[in-house]
Structure formats: structure tokens, C-alpha cells
PDB file of C-alpha atoms in Angstrom:
ATOM      1  CA  UNK A   1     -25.810 -17.668  11.523  1.00  0.00           C
ATOM      2  CA  UNK A   2     -25.071 -16.886  15.059  1.00  0.00           C
ATOM      3  CA  UNK A   3     -21.840 -16.150  16.627  1.00  0.00           C
ATOM      4  CA  UNK A   4     -20.548 -18.907  18.896  1.00  0.00           C
ATOM      5  CA  UNK A   5     -19.575 -17.007  21.900  1.00  0.00           C
ATOM      6  CA  UNK A   6     -18.172 -19.980  23.651  1.00  0.00           C
ATOM      7  CA  UNK A   7     -15.617 -20.158  20.801  1.00  0.00           C
ATOM      8  CA  UNK A   8     -14.807 -16.638  20.633  1.00  0.00           C
ATOM      9  CA  UNK A   9     -14.387 -15.536  24.210  1.00  0.00           C
ATOM     10  CA  UNK A  10     -11.211 -17.569  24.752  1.00  0.00           C
ATOM     11  CA  UNK A  11      -9.564 -15.555  21.994  1.00  0.00           C
ATOM     12  CA  UNK A  12     -10.672 -12.289  23.587  1.00  0.00           C
ATOM     13  CA  UNK A  13      -9.478 -13.391  27.028  1.00  0.00           C
ATOM     14  CA  UNK A  14      -6.170 -14.638  25.789  1.00  0.00           C
ATOM     15  CA  UNK A  15      -5.423 -11.463  23.836  1.00  0.00           C
ATOM     16  CA  UNK A  16      -6.267  -9.155  26.844  1.00  0.00           C
ATOM     17  CA  UNK A  17      -4.205 -11.476  29.001  1.00  0.00           C
ATOM     18  CA  UNK A  18      -1.070 -11.495  26.771  1.00  0.00           C
ATOM     19  CA  UNK A  19      -1.266  -7.721  26.259  1.00  0.00           C
ATOM     20  CA  UNK A  20      -1.687  -7.034  29.913  1.00  0.00           C
ATOM     21  CA  UNK A  21       1.148  -9.284  31.232  1.00  0.00           C
ATOM     22  CA  UNK A  22       3.607  -9.036  28.420  1.00  0.00           C
ATOM     23  CA  UNK A  23       3.121  -5.417  27.299  1.00  0.00           C
ATOM     24  CA  UNK A  24       1.404  -3.697  30.122  1.00  0.00           C
ATOM     25  CA  UNK A  25      -1.186  -2.545  27.816  1.00  0.00           C
ATOM     26  CA  UNK A  26      -4.851  -2.445  28.696  1.00  0.00           C
ATOM     27  CA  UNK A  27      -7.272  -2.915  25.761  1.00  0.00           C
ATOM     28  CA  UNK A  28     -10.968  -3.149  25.444  1.00  0.00           C
ATOM     29  CA  UNK A  29     -12.981  -5.011  22.849  1.00  0.00           C
ATOM     30  CA  UNK A  30     -15.821  -3.353  20.981  1.00  0.00           C
ATOM     31  CA  UNK A  31     -18.664  -5.032  19.268  1.00  0.00           C
ATOM     32  CA  UNK A  32     -18.022  -8.315  17.762  1.00  0.00           C
ATOM     33  CA  UNK A  33     -19.356  -8.640  14.228  1.00  0.00           C
ATOM     34  CA  UNK A  34     -19.657 -11.286  11.578  1.00  0.00           C
ATOM     35  CA  UNK A  35     -17.565 -10.054   8.675  1.00  0.00           C
ATOM     36  CA  UNK A  36     -19.428  -8.711   5.759  1.00  0.00           C
ATOM     37  CA  UNK A  37     -17.950  -5.381   5.672  1.00  0.00           C
ATOM     38  CA  UNK A  38     -14.499  -4.631   4.094  1.00  0.00           C
ATOM     39  CA  UNK A  39     -11.606  -6.598   5.574  1.00  0.00           C
ATOM     40  CA  UNK A  40      -9.382  -5.441   8.356  1.00  0.00           C
ATOM     41  CA  UNK A  41      -6.796  -3.112   6.821  1.00  0.00           C
ATOM     42  CA  UNK A  42      -3.615  -2.196   8.585  1.00  0.00           C
ATOM     43  CA  UNK A  43       0.243  -2.101   8.439  1.00  0.00           C
ATOM     44  CA  UNK A  44       1.257  -5.161  10.220  1.00  0.00           C
ATOM     45  CA  UNK A  45      -0.614  -8.522  10.614  1.00  0.00           C
ATOM     46  CA  UNK A  46       0.152 -11.629  12.623  1.00  0.00           C
ATOM     47  CA  UNK A  47      -1.760 -14.738  11.221  1.00  0.00           C
ATOM     48  CA  UNK A  48      -1.903 -18.439  12.227  1.00  0.00           C
ATOM     49  CA  UNK A  49      -3.562 -21.503  10.975  1.00  0.00           C
ATOM     50  CA  UNK A  50      -5.703 -23.768  13.313  1.00  0.00           C
ATOM     51  CA  UNK A  51      -6.758 -27.323  12.839  1.00  0.00           C
ATOM     52  CA  UNK A  52      -8.990 -29.437  15.021  1.00  0.00           C
ATOM     53  CA  UNK A  53     -10.990 -32.664  14.592  1.00  0.00           C
ATOM     54  CA  UNK A  54     -14.158 -30.836  13.806  1.00  0.00           C
ATOM     55  CA  UNK A  55     -13.208 -27.351  12.699  1.00  0.00           C
ATOM     56  CA  UNK A  56     -10.360 -25.617  11.110  1.00  0.00           C
ATOM     57  CA  UNK A  57      -9.674 -22.013  10.514  1.00  0.00           C
ATOM     58  CA  UNK A  58      -7.196 -19.129  10.946  1.00  0.00           C
ATOM     59  CA  UNK A  59      -6.713 -16.059  13.205  1.00  0.00           C
ATOM     60  CA  UNK A  60      -5.172 -12.715  12.353  1.00  0.00           C
ATOM     61  CA  UNK A  61      -4.393  -9.654  14.370  1.00  0.00           C
ATOM     62  CA  UNK A  62      -3.941  -6.569  12.359  1.00  0.00           C
ATOM     63  CA  UNK A  63      -2.207  -3.557  13.827  1.00  0.00           C
ATOM     64  CA  UNK A  64      -1.650   0.058  12.504  1.00  0.00           C
ATOM     65  CA  UNK A  65       2.073   0.661  12.720  1.00  0.00           C
ATOM     66  CA  UNK A  66       1.718   3.134  15.629  1.00  0.00           C
ATOM     67  CA  UNK A  67      -0.238   0.430  17.708  1.00  0.00           C
ATOM     68  CA  UNK A  68       2.410  -2.184  16.764  1.00  0.00           C
ATOM     69  CA  UNK A  69       5.454   0.082  17.696  1.00  0.00           C
ATOM     70  CA  UNK A  70       3.734   0.995  20.977  1.00  0.00           C
ATOM     71  CA  UNK A  71       3.010  -2.501  22.142  1.00  0.00           C
ATOM     72  CA  UNK A  72       6.504  -3.722  21.012  1.00  0.00           C
ATOM     73  CA  UNK A  73       8.036  -0.882  22.737  1.00  0.00           C
ATOM     74  CA  UNK A  74       6.237  -1.799  26.045  1.00  0.00           C
ATOM     75  CA  UNK A  75       7.115  -5.544  25.582  1.00  0.00           C
ATOM     76  CA  UNK A  76      10.764  -4.910  25.182  1.00  0.00           C
ATOM     77  CA  UNK A  77      11.227  -1.801  27.273  1.00  0.00           C
ATOM     78  CA  UNK A  78      12.966   0.110  24.259  1.00  0.00           C
ATOM     79  CA  UNK A  79      11.565   2.481  21.891  1.00  0.00           C
ATOM     80  CA  UNK A  80      10.711   1.177  18.467  1.00  0.00           C
ATOM     81  CA  UNK A  81      10.124   3.914  15.789  1.00  0.00           C
ATOM     82  CA  UNK A  82      10.097   1.557  12.779  1.00  0.00           C
ATOM     83  CA  UNK A  83       8.778  -1.796  11.802  1.00  0.00           C
ATOM     84  CA  UNK A  84      12.026  -3.667  11.886  1.00  0.00           C
ATOM     85  CA  UNK A  85      12.734  -7.440  12.200  1.00  0.00           C
ATOM     86  CA  UNK A  86      12.367  -7.345  15.988  1.00  0.00           C
ATOM     87  CA  UNK A  87       8.785  -5.865  15.589  1.00  0.00           C
ATOM     88  CA  UNK A  88       7.980  -8.561  12.978  1.00  0.00           C
ATOM     89  CA  UNK A  89       9.095 -11.217  15.302  1.00  0.00           C
ATOM     90  CA  UNK A  90       7.255  -9.808  18.170  1.00  0.00           C
ATOM     91  CA  UNK A  91       3.918  -9.645  16.354  1.00  0.00           C
ATOM     92  CA  UNK A  92       4.531 -13.220  15.382  1.00  0.00           C
ATOM     93  CA  UNK A  93       5.163 -14.080  19.006  1.00  0.00           C
ATOM     94  CA  UNK A  94       2.010 -12.309  20.239  1.00  0.00           C
ATOM     95  CA  UNK A  95      -0.002 -14.113  17.518  1.00  0.00           C
ATOM     96  CA  UNK A  96       1.388 -17.526  18.813  1.00  0.00           C
ATOM     97  CA  UNK A  97       0.948 -16.608  22.488  1.00  0.00           C
ATOM     98  CA  UNK A  98      -2.811 -15.353  21.851  1.00  0.00           C
ATOM     99  CA  UNK A  99      -3.775 -18.298  19.922  1.00  0.00           C
ATOM    100  CA  UNK A 100      -1.811 -20.800  22.350  1.00  0.00           C
ATOM    101  CA  UNK A 101      -3.837 -19.223  25.270  1.00  0.00           C
ATOM    102  CA  UNK A 102      -7.133 -19.590  23.677  1.00  0.00           C
ATOM    103  CA  UNK A 103      -6.224 -23.264  22.695  1.00  0.00           C
ATOM    104  CA  UNK A 104      -5.573 -24.099  26.249  1.00  0.00           C
ATOM    105  CA  UNK A 105      -8.860 -22.593  27.355  1.00  0.00           C
ATOM    106  CA  UNK A 106     -10.703 -24.339  24.562  1.00  0.00           C
ATOM    107  CA  UNK A 107      -9.120 -27.719  25.285  1.00  0.00           C
ATOM    108  CA  UNK A 108     -10.348 -27.332  28.900  1.00  0.00           C
ATOM    109  CA  UNK A 109     -13.785 -27.024  27.316  1.00  0.00           C
ATOM    110  CA  UNK A 110     -13.297 -30.110  25.055  1.00  0.00           C
ATOM    111  CA  UNK A 111     -12.462 -28.322  21.930  1.00  0.00           C
ATOM    112  CA  UNK A 112      -9.021 -29.357  20.794  1.00  0.00           C
ATOM    113  CA  UNK A 113      -7.099 -27.887  17.950  1.00  0.00           C
ATOM    114  CA  UNK A 114      -3.493 -27.674  16.716  1.00  0.00           C
ATOM    115  CA  UNK A 115      -1.575 -24.583  15.629  1.00  0.00           C
ATOM    116  CA  UNK A 116       0.528 -24.120  12.384  1.00  0.00           C
ATOM    117  CA  UNK A 117       3.467 -21.761  12.537  1.00  0.00           C
ATOM    118  CA  UNK A 118       2.615 -17.870  12.429  1.00  0.00           C
ATOM    119  CA  UNK A 119       3.249 -15.606   9.550  1.00  0.00           C
ATOM    120  CA  UNK A 120       3.626 -11.917   9.616  1.00  0.00           C
ATOM    121  CA  UNK A 121       2.529  -9.579   6.854  1.00  0.00           C
ATOM    122  CA  UNK A 122       3.956  -5.916   6.632  1.00  0.00           C
ATOM    123  CA  UNK A 123       3.105  -3.326   4.082  1.00  0.00           C
ATOM    124  CA  UNK A 124       1.270  -0.210   4.665  1.00  0.00           C
ATOM    125  CA  UNK A 125      -2.540  -0.515   4.318  1.00  0.00           C
ATOM    126  CA  UNK A 126      -2.620  -4.092   3.363  1.00  0.00           C
ATOM    127  CA  UNK A 127      -6.084  -5.986   3.850  1.00  0.00           C
ATOM    128  CA  UNK A 128      -6.569  -9.523   5.172  1.00  0.00           C
ATOM    129  CA  UNK A 129      -9.202 -11.714   3.416  1.00  0.00           C
ATOM    130  CA  UNK A 130     -10.161 -14.904   5.327  1.00  0.00           C
ATOM    131  CA  UNK A 131     -11.336 -17.530   2.876  1.00  0.00           C
ATOM    132  CA  UNK A 132     -13.593 -19.833   4.829  1.00  0.00           C
ATOM    133  CA  UNK A 133     -16.787 -21.289   4.264  1.00  0.00           C
ATOM    134  CA  UNK A 134     -17.927 -20.627   7.818  1.00  0.00           C
ATOM    135  CA  UNK A 135     -18.018 -17.695  10.008  1.00  0.00           C
ATOM    136  CA  UNK A 136     -15.527 -14.895   9.936  1.00  0.00           C
ATOM    137  CA  UNK A 137     -15.665 -13.025  12.962  1.00  0.00           C
ATOM    138  CA  UNK A 138     -14.265  -9.462  13.595  1.00  0.00           C
ATOM    139  CA  UNK A 139     -13.370  -8.246  16.984  1.00  0.00           C
ATOM    140  CA  UNK A 140     -12.219  -4.655  17.161  1.00  0.00           C
ATOM    141  CA  UNK A 141     -10.018  -3.629  20.188  1.00  0.00           C
ATOM    142  CA  UNK A 142      -9.185  -0.258  21.422  1.00  0.00           C
ATOM    143  CA  UNK A 143      -5.952   0.418  23.301  1.00  0.00           C
ATOM    144  CA  UNK A 144      -4.421   3.818  24.410  1.00  0.00           C
ATOM    145  CA  UNK A 145      -2.464   3.920  21.183  1.00  0.00           C
ATOM    146  CA  UNK A 146      -5.262   3.098  18.886  1.00  0.00           C
ATOM    147  CA  UNK A 147      -7.304   0.511  17.394  1.00  0.00           C
ATOM    148  CA  UNK A 148      -6.457  -3.009  16.168  1.00  0.00           C
ATOM    149  CA  UNK A 149      -8.608  -6.028  14.849  1.00  0.00           C
ATOM    150  CA  UNK A 150      -8.711  -9.655  15.555  1.00  0.00           C
ATOM    151  CA  UNK A 151     -10.342 -11.836  13.047  1.00  0.00           C
ATOM    152  CA  UNK A 152     -11.126 -15.379  13.548  1.00  0.00           C
ATOM    153  CA  UNK A 153     -12.597 -17.742  10.863  1.00  0.00           C
ATOM    154  CA  UNK A 154     -13.739 -21.258  11.326  1.00  0.00           C
ATOM    155  CA  UNK A 155     -15.249 -23.900   8.952  1.00  0.00           C
ATOM    156  CA  UNK A 156     -16.303 -27.433   9.549  1.00  0.00           C
ATOM    157  CA  UNK A 157     -13.825 -30.103   8.531  1.00  0.00           C
ATOM    158  CA  UNK A 158     -15.361 -32.381   6.066  1.00  0.00           C
TER     159      UNK A 158
ATOM    160  CA  UNK B   1      20.984 -27.049   7.028  1.00  0.00           C
ATOM    161  CA  UNK B   2      19.942 -28.911   3.817  1.00  0.00           C
ATOM    162  CA  UNK B   3      16.915 -28.506   1.821  1.00  0.00           C
ATOM    163  CA  UNK B   4      14.715 -31.688   1.931  1.00  0.00           C
ATOM    164  CA  UNK B   5      13.849 -32.031  -1.710  1.00  0.00           C
ATOM    165  CA  UNK B   6      11.588 -34.910  -1.182  1.00  0.00           C
ATOM    166  CA  UNK B   7       9.459 -32.526   0.906  1.00  0.00           C
ATOM    167  CA  UNK B   8       9.503 -29.564  -1.550  1.00  0.00           C
ATOM    168  CA  UNK B   9       9.109 -31.264  -4.968  1.00  0.00           C
ATOM    169  CA  UNK B  10       5.595 -32.210  -4.341  1.00  0.00           C
ATOM    170  CA  UNK B  11       4.662 -28.361  -3.967  1.00  0.00           C
ATOM    171  CA  UNK B  12       6.384 -27.556  -7.216  1.00  0.00           C
ATOM    172  CA  UNK B  13       4.924 -30.453  -9.121  1.00  0.00           C
ATOM    173  CA  UNK B  14       1.357 -29.528  -7.630  1.00  0.00           C
ATOM    174  CA  UNK B  15       1.625 -25.902  -8.379  1.00  0.00           C
ATOM    175  CA  UNK B  16       2.822 -26.499 -11.971  1.00  0.00           C
ATOM    176  CA  UNK B  17      -0.097 -28.895 -12.440  1.00  0.00           C
ATOM    177  CA  UNK B  18      -2.694 -26.585 -10.943  1.00  0.00           C
ATOM    178  CA  UNK B  19      -1.545 -23.666 -13.215  1.00  0.00           C
ATOM    179  CA  UNK B  20      -1.348 -25.850 -16.446  1.00  0.00           C
ATOM    180  CA  UNK B  21      -4.733 -27.727 -15.957  1.00  0.00           C
ATOM    181  CA  UNK B  22      -6.694 -24.808 -14.357  1.00  0.00           C
ATOM    182  CA  UNK B  23      -5.176 -21.752 -16.081  1.00  0.00           C
ATOM    183  CA  UNK B  24      -3.467 -23.129 -19.223  1.00  0.00           C
ATOM    184  CA  UNK B  25      -0.314 -21.345 -17.826  1.00  0.00           C
ATOM    185  CA  UNK B  26       3.010 -22.834 -18.140  1.00  0.00           C
ATOM    186  CA  UNK B  27       5.608 -21.755 -15.535  1.00  0.00           C
ATOM    187  CA  UNK B  28       9.063 -22.754 -14.546  1.00  0.00           C
ATOM    188  CA  UNK B  29      10.777 -22.833 -11.337  1.00  0.00           C
ATOM    189  CA  UNK B  30      14.043 -21.182 -10.854  1.00  0.00           C
ATOM    190  CA  UNK B  31      16.639 -21.883  -8.254  1.00  0.00           C
ATOM    191  CA  UNK B  32      15.319 -22.817  -4.968  1.00  0.00           C
ATOM    192  CA  UNK B  33      16.848 -21.129  -2.076  1.00  0.00           C
ATOM    193  CA  UNK B  34      16.832 -21.183   1.842  1.00  0.00           C
ATOM    194  CA  UNK B  35      15.385 -17.994   2.845  1.00  0.00           C
ATOM    195  CA  UNK B  36      17.839 -15.473   4.344  1.00  0.00           C
ATOM    196  CA  UNK B  37      17.277 -12.537   1.929  1.00  0.00           C
ATOM    197  CA  UNK B  38      14.393 -10.136   2.263  1.00  0.00           C
ATOM    198  CA  UNK B  39      11.093 -11.799   2.205  1.00  0.00           C
ATOM    199  CA  UNK B  40       8.796 -12.261  -1.013  1.00  0.00           C
ATOM    200  CA  UNK B  41       7.273  -8.932  -1.871  1.00  0.00           C
ATOM    201  CA  UNK B  42       4.156  -8.724  -4.064  1.00  0.00           C
ATOM    202  CA  UNK B  43       0.670  -7.300  -4.423  1.00  0.00           C
ATOM    203  CA  UNK B  44      -1.521 -10.391  -3.622  1.00  0.00           C
ATOM    204  CA  UNK B  45      -0.524 -13.492  -1.547  1.00  0.00           C
ATOM    205  CA  UNK B  46      -2.540 -16.620  -0.762  1.00  0.00           C
ATOM    206  CA  UNK B  47      -1.444 -18.251   2.500  1.00  0.00           C
ATOM    207  CA  UNK B  48      -2.436 -21.700   4.270  1.00  0.00           C
ATOM    208  CA  UNK B  49      -1.229 -23.404   7.389  1.00  0.00           C
ATOM    209  CA  UNK B  50      -0.218 -26.979   7.635  1.00  0.00           C
ATOM    210  CA  UNK B  51      -0.108 -29.391  10.528  1.00  0.00           C
ATOM    211  CA  UNK B  52       1.220 -32.947  10.758  1.00  0.00           C
ATOM    212  CA  UNK B  53       2.289 -35.207  13.301  1.00  0.00           C
ATOM    213  CA  UNK B  54       5.907 -34.511  12.864  1.00  0.00           C
ATOM    214  CA  UNK B  55       6.051 -31.018  11.231  1.00  0.00           C
ATOM    215  CA  UNK B  56       3.904 -27.886  11.019  1.00  0.00           C
ATOM    216  CA  UNK B  57       4.487 -24.984   8.804  1.00  0.00           C
ATOM    217  CA  UNK B  58       2.763 -22.860   6.154  1.00  0.00           C
ATOM    218  CA  UNK B  59       2.856 -22.127   2.440  1.00  0.00           C
ATOM    219  CA  UNK B  60       2.480 -18.763   0.590  1.00  0.00           C
ATOM    220  CA  UNK B  61       2.243 -17.848  -2.928  1.00  0.00           C
ATOM    221  CA  UNK B  62       2.954 -14.129  -3.653  1.00  0.00           C
ATOM    222  CA  UNK B  63       2.018 -12.669  -7.085  1.00  0.00           C
ATOM    223  CA  UNK B  64       2.417  -9.208  -8.545  1.00  0.00           C
ATOM    224  CA  UNK B  65      -0.843  -7.758  -9.631  1.00  0.00           C
ATOM    225  CA  UNK B  66      -0.076  -8.485 -13.312  1.00  0.00           C
ATOM    226  CA  UNK B  67       0.674 -12.152 -12.836  1.00  0.00           C
ATOM    227  CA  UNK B  68      -2.405 -12.664 -10.560  1.00  0.00           C
ATOM    228  CA  UNK B  69      -4.626 -10.917 -13.093  1.00  0.00           C
ATOM    229  CA  UNK B  70      -3.293 -12.893 -15.987  1.00  0.00           C
ATOM    230  CA  UNK B  71      -3.640 -16.293 -14.228  1.00  0.00           C
ATOM    231  CA  UNK B  72      -7.108 -15.449 -13.041  1.00  0.00           C
ATOM    232  CA  UNK B  73      -8.150 -14.194 -16.699  1.00  0.00           C
ATOM    233  CA  UNK B  74      -7.008 -17.419 -18.040  1.00  0.00           C
ATOM    234  CA  UNK B  75      -8.779 -19.550 -15.182  1.00  0.00           C
ATOM    235  CA  UNK B  76     -12.243 -17.938 -15.690  1.00  0.00           C
ATOM    236  CA  UNK B  77     -11.908 -17.099 -19.297  1.00  0.00           C
ATOM    237  CA  UNK B  78     -12.727 -13.320 -18.823  1.00  0.00           C
ATOM    238  CA  UNK B  79     -10.486 -10.400 -18.644  1.00  0.00           C
ATOM    239  CA  UNK B  80      -9.727  -9.150 -15.017  1.00  0.00           C
ATOM    240  CA  UNK B  81      -8.185  -5.608 -14.722  1.00  0.00           C
ATOM    241  CA  UNK B  82      -8.223  -5.048 -11.090  1.00  0.00           C
ATOM    242  CA  UNK B  83      -7.819  -7.183  -7.988  1.00  0.00           C
ATOM    243  CA  UNK B  84     -11.490  -7.628  -7.168  1.00  0.00           C
ATOM    244  CA  UNK B  85     -13.293 -10.122  -4.894  1.00  0.00           C
ATOM    245  CA  UNK B  86     -13.169 -12.873  -7.602  1.00  0.00           C
ATOM    246  CA  UNK B  87      -9.503 -12.549  -7.954  1.00  0.00           C
ATOM    247  CA  UNK B  88      -9.101 -12.844  -4.270  1.00  0.00           C
ATOM    248  CA  UNK B  89     -11.294 -15.910  -4.087  1.00  0.00           C
ATOM    249  CA  UNK B  90      -9.389 -17.525  -7.013  1.00  0.00           C
ATOM    250  CA  UNK B  91      -6.011 -16.828  -5.224  1.00  0.00           C
ATOM    251  CA  UNK B  92      -7.263 -18.441  -2.204  1.00  0.00           C
ATOM    252  CA  UNK B  93      -8.554 -21.285  -4.148  1.00  0.00           C
ATOM    253  CA  UNK B  94      -5.284 -21.810  -6.124  1.00  0.00           C
ATOM    254  CA  UNK B  95      -3.585 -21.789  -2.641  1.00  0.00           C
ATOM    255  CA  UNK B  96      -5.748 -24.478  -1.371  1.00  0.00           C
ATOM    256  CA  UNK B  97      -5.342 -26.567  -4.667  1.00  0.00           C
ATOM    257  CA  UNK B  98      -1.652 -26.344  -4.738  1.00  0.00           C
ATOM    258  CA  UNK B  99      -1.374 -27.362  -0.982  1.00  0.00           C
ATOM    259  CA  UNK B 100      -4.038 -30.045  -1.536  1.00  0.00           C
ATOM    260  CA  UNK B 101      -2.258 -31.577  -4.355  1.00  0.00           C
ATOM    261  CA  UNK B 102       1.214 -31.483  -2.485  1.00  0.00           C
ATOM    262  CA  UNK B 103      -0.600 -33.104   0.559  1.00  0.00           C
ATOM    263  CA  UNK B 104      -1.874 -35.986  -1.598  1.00  0.00           C
ATOM    264  CA  UNK B 105       1.639 -36.723  -3.080  1.00  0.00           C
ATOM    265  CA  UNK B 106       3.281 -36.523   0.337  1.00  0.00           C
ATOM    266  CA  UNK B 107       0.680 -38.737   1.893  1.00  0.00           C
ATOM    267  CA  UNK B 108       1.590 -41.428  -0.749  1.00  0.00           C
ATOM    268  CA  UNK B 109       5.148 -41.080   0.607  1.00  0.00           C
ATOM    269  CA  UNK B 110       4.008 -41.430   4.218  1.00  0.00           C
ATOM    270  CA  UNK B 111       4.038 -37.727   5.132  1.00  0.00           C
ATOM    271  CA  UNK B 112       0.549 -36.738   6.467  1.00  0.00           C
ATOM    272  CA  UNK B 113      -0.544 -33.206   7.284  1.00  0.00           C
ATOM    273  CA  UNK B 114      -3.668 -31.394   7.419  1.00  0.00           C
ATOM    274  CA  UNK B 115      -4.528 -27.865   6.058  1.00  0.00           C
ATOM    275  CA  UNK B 116      -6.190 -24.816   7.693  1.00  0.00           C
ATOM    276  CA  UNK B 117      -8.296 -22.399   5.762  1.00  0.00           C
ATOM    277  CA  UNK B 118      -6.445 -20.268   3.331  1.00  0.00           C
ATOM    278  CA  UNK B 119      -6.168 -16.401   3.606  1.00  0.00           C
ATOM    279  CA  UNK B 120      -5.463 -13.913   0.961  1.00  0.00           C
ATOM    280  CA  UNK B 121      -3.435 -10.472   1.539  1.00  0.00           C
ATOM    281  CA  UNK B 122      -3.844  -7.739  -0.636  1.00  0.00           C
ATOM    282  CA  UNK B 123      -2.050  -4.440  -0.816  1.00  0.00           C
ATOM    283  CA  UNK B 124       0.568  -3.086  -3.090  1.00  0.00           C
ATOM    284  CA  UNK B 125       4.159  -4.153  -2.437  1.00  0.00           C
ATOM    285  CA  UNK B 126       3.308  -6.111   0.828  1.00  0.00           C
ATOM    286  CA  UNK B 127       5.915  -8.609   2.379  1.00  0.00           C
ATOM    287  CA  UNK B 128       5.415 -11.990   3.959  1.00  0.00           C
ATOM    288  CA  UNK B 129       7.541 -13.064   6.787  1.00  0.00           C
ATOM    289  CA  UNK B 130       7.288 -16.774   7.711  1.00  0.00           C
ATOM    290  CA  UNK B 131       7.961 -17.095  11.408  1.00  0.00           C
ATOM    291  CA  UNK B 132       9.364 -20.574  11.731  1.00  0.00           C
ATOM    292  CA  UNK B 133      12.160 -22.161  13.784  1.00  0.00           C
ATOM    293  CA  UNK B 134      13.068 -24.535  10.809  1.00  0.00           C
ATOM    294  CA  UNK B 135      13.699 -23.991   7.208  1.00  0.00           C
ATOM    295  CA  UNK B 136      11.987 -21.362   5.064  1.00  0.00           C
ATOM    296  CA  UNK B 137      12.275 -22.184   1.417  1.00  0.00           C
ATOM    297  CA  UNK B 138      11.740 -19.865  -1.385  1.00  0.00           C
ATOM    298  CA  UNK B 139      10.897 -21.140  -4.966  1.00  0.00           C
ATOM    299  CA  UNK B 140      10.648 -18.496  -7.581  1.00  0.00           C
ATOM    300  CA  UNK B 141       8.600 -19.244 -10.559  1.00  0.00           C
ATOM    301  CA  UNK B 142       8.521 -17.577 -13.886  1.00  0.00           C
ATOM    302  CA  UNK B 143       5.489 -17.476 -16.303  1.00  0.00           C
ATOM    303  CA  UNK B 144       4.971 -15.670 -19.420  1.00  0.00           C
ATOM    304  CA  UNK B 145       3.381 -12.654 -17.442  1.00  0.00           C
ATOM    305  CA  UNK B 146       5.923 -12.433 -14.885  1.00  0.00           C
ATOM    306  CA  UNK B 147       7.532 -13.929 -11.704  1.00  0.00           C
ATOM    307  CA  UNK B 148       5.913 -15.134  -8.537  1.00  0.00           C
ATOM    308  CA  UNK B 149       7.287 -16.711  -5.410  1.00  0.00           C
ATOM    309  CA  UNK B 150       6.015 -19.825  -3.364  1.00  0.00           C
ATOM    310  CA  UNK B 151       7.606 -19.933   0.217  1.00  0.00           C
ATOM    311  CA  UNK B 152       7.145 -23.043   2.245  1.00  0.00           C
ATOM    312  CA  UNK B 153       8.245 -23.120   6.008  1.00  0.00           C
ATOM    313  CA  UNK B 154       8.433 -26.118   8.274  1.00  0.00           C
ATOM    314  CA  UNK B 155       9.304 -26.747  11.728  1.00  0.00           C
ATOM    315  CA  UNK B 156       9.271 -29.934  13.994  1.00  0.00           C
ATOM    316  CA  UNK B 157       6.306 -30.529  16.146  1.00  0.00           C
ATOM    317  CA  UNK B 158       7.371 -30.563  19.801  1.00  0.00           C
TER     318      UNK B 158
END
């Protein structure tokens, strides 16, 4: 099974764009992998469902607490020291913006999908398991404050 | 803001039906509430996005470990003592079946929506935060092995 780069690059591009413009945070992505290893583990995760005519799936962005607090501090220009409601809302907002940006790029390429509403999961050291019959792609990112993980899963609509 | 019972009852009916037929588990729902209190907290959660022409949202089912293990043991007819890959898959499957059942009932009533792929979150004592501009409805259930929580959120598609 091969990774469909055409489908994944828009998510990377959108995430880097959101972090750069909204949080003055530069990040780099590391090697993309098909998910076979243990799931992304982190302290706060934004998640959203996607449904198109041909594919459906979901996206998750999993941060450690320190990375989430750093990004949210930069976004709002005030220091966050704990994962409170504002941080939860911001992670939901980031998830929405990243997926929305990718949606626009993919629509230009003829791949239309709609987005559900985001959810945010908190709790130290939780794990995300995408349940999908198709590909689950993990993209590790590295920012100054640490690493975080985007996972995108797709399967064909029957 | 009032709870739209017409929209919520199909999820309750479908969940009770799935548990009864697949896991020989009888459960009762307790008082439905609009979510203002702290979020559902549990050890394993199944989650799925929903998108219709008029509304979009998500559903989550949050179990304590003991309830999830009991239901999965009854479903597969073998004793589960830890949350392993089989339990994760089953919780994803339950989430899919409950939402699929509600989808069919709602379609008969003229409310069509499509479902994304499910995700399962593990990690002791995590919390789920539905990020939604509309209603977030919490439905507590009680089974012999303990309590669990269904949360459904909807907002209008713009």
C-alpha cells in the first residue's frame, strides 16, 4: 500500500501555514510513515471527521502539554501554564483550521470533502487509535518546544 | 435552548439495541442533560463524526475500563482483563454500529447524515470535549457492570 502524497501534502502545508501565521511557530515535518507502530501518545489531541464522495476518514493532532501550552501562549499572546478551557478551545480551533485549509487545497484538486465538528481529548498520556480499513498515516512534526503528531486516516466510501 | 428529543432518542434506542443483541447487556439511560458540567471522563472512548445537509456533529461513548471489558467479554464470549487491541477494535465497532443504527432511524424520519470513520481513545481518566457551537447532550447509561456516557453534539451547517 503506497502513501498518496497528493492527499497528504495539503495537510502538512495547511498545518505549517496555520502555526506560522497564527502562532508564529515554525515547525518541520519528519519522515511520514504508514501507521503500524503504537499509536500517537500525548496529553491533548484535536480530532475531526471528514466525509467526501469517495473517501471518509479522520484527522488527529496530538500534542504534549508543553508544546500545546507554547503554541497557545504564542497564539493568544499570554502565558498559559495549564491546559484550561482556553487551551482546549484553541486546540479545537487549530484542528478546524488545519483541516479547513487542507480541504480548500484538495477541493482545488477536485477532491471534495466535508468536515464534522472537532473534538478535543485531554488526559496525560492518552492514545489515539484511528479505526479505519484504509491507510493511517502518521506525520511527526518538530517545533522548538517539542514534537507533535498529525495522523490522517482514509478509507473508501462503499 | 431545548433538547431535540426527536434527534436524541434514535441514538438511545440504537445503543440499547446494540448492547442487548451483540453483548447480551441490558442498560438503562438516566436523565439526559445539556452539557455544561465537566466533560465525560473515562478510560476508553469511541468517537465518530457525522455530517448531514443541515447539521454536523459528533458522537462519543465513554466507558470505564471495567464496563468496556465486561461488554467486550460478553460480545466475544471470552474473558478480557485488559484493554488490548481487540477491545479497542470492539469499542470502535460498537461506536460505528450505534451511530449506524441511529442514522437508519433518522433517515426514516427525513434526517440524513453520513458518518466518518471511528476513532478510539485510550488512557486512564481522559476527558472528551465536544467543540461545537450547538447543543452538546450527555446521556448517562447504567449497566450491571457500571456507568458509561454517550455524548452527542450538533451544530447547523452554514
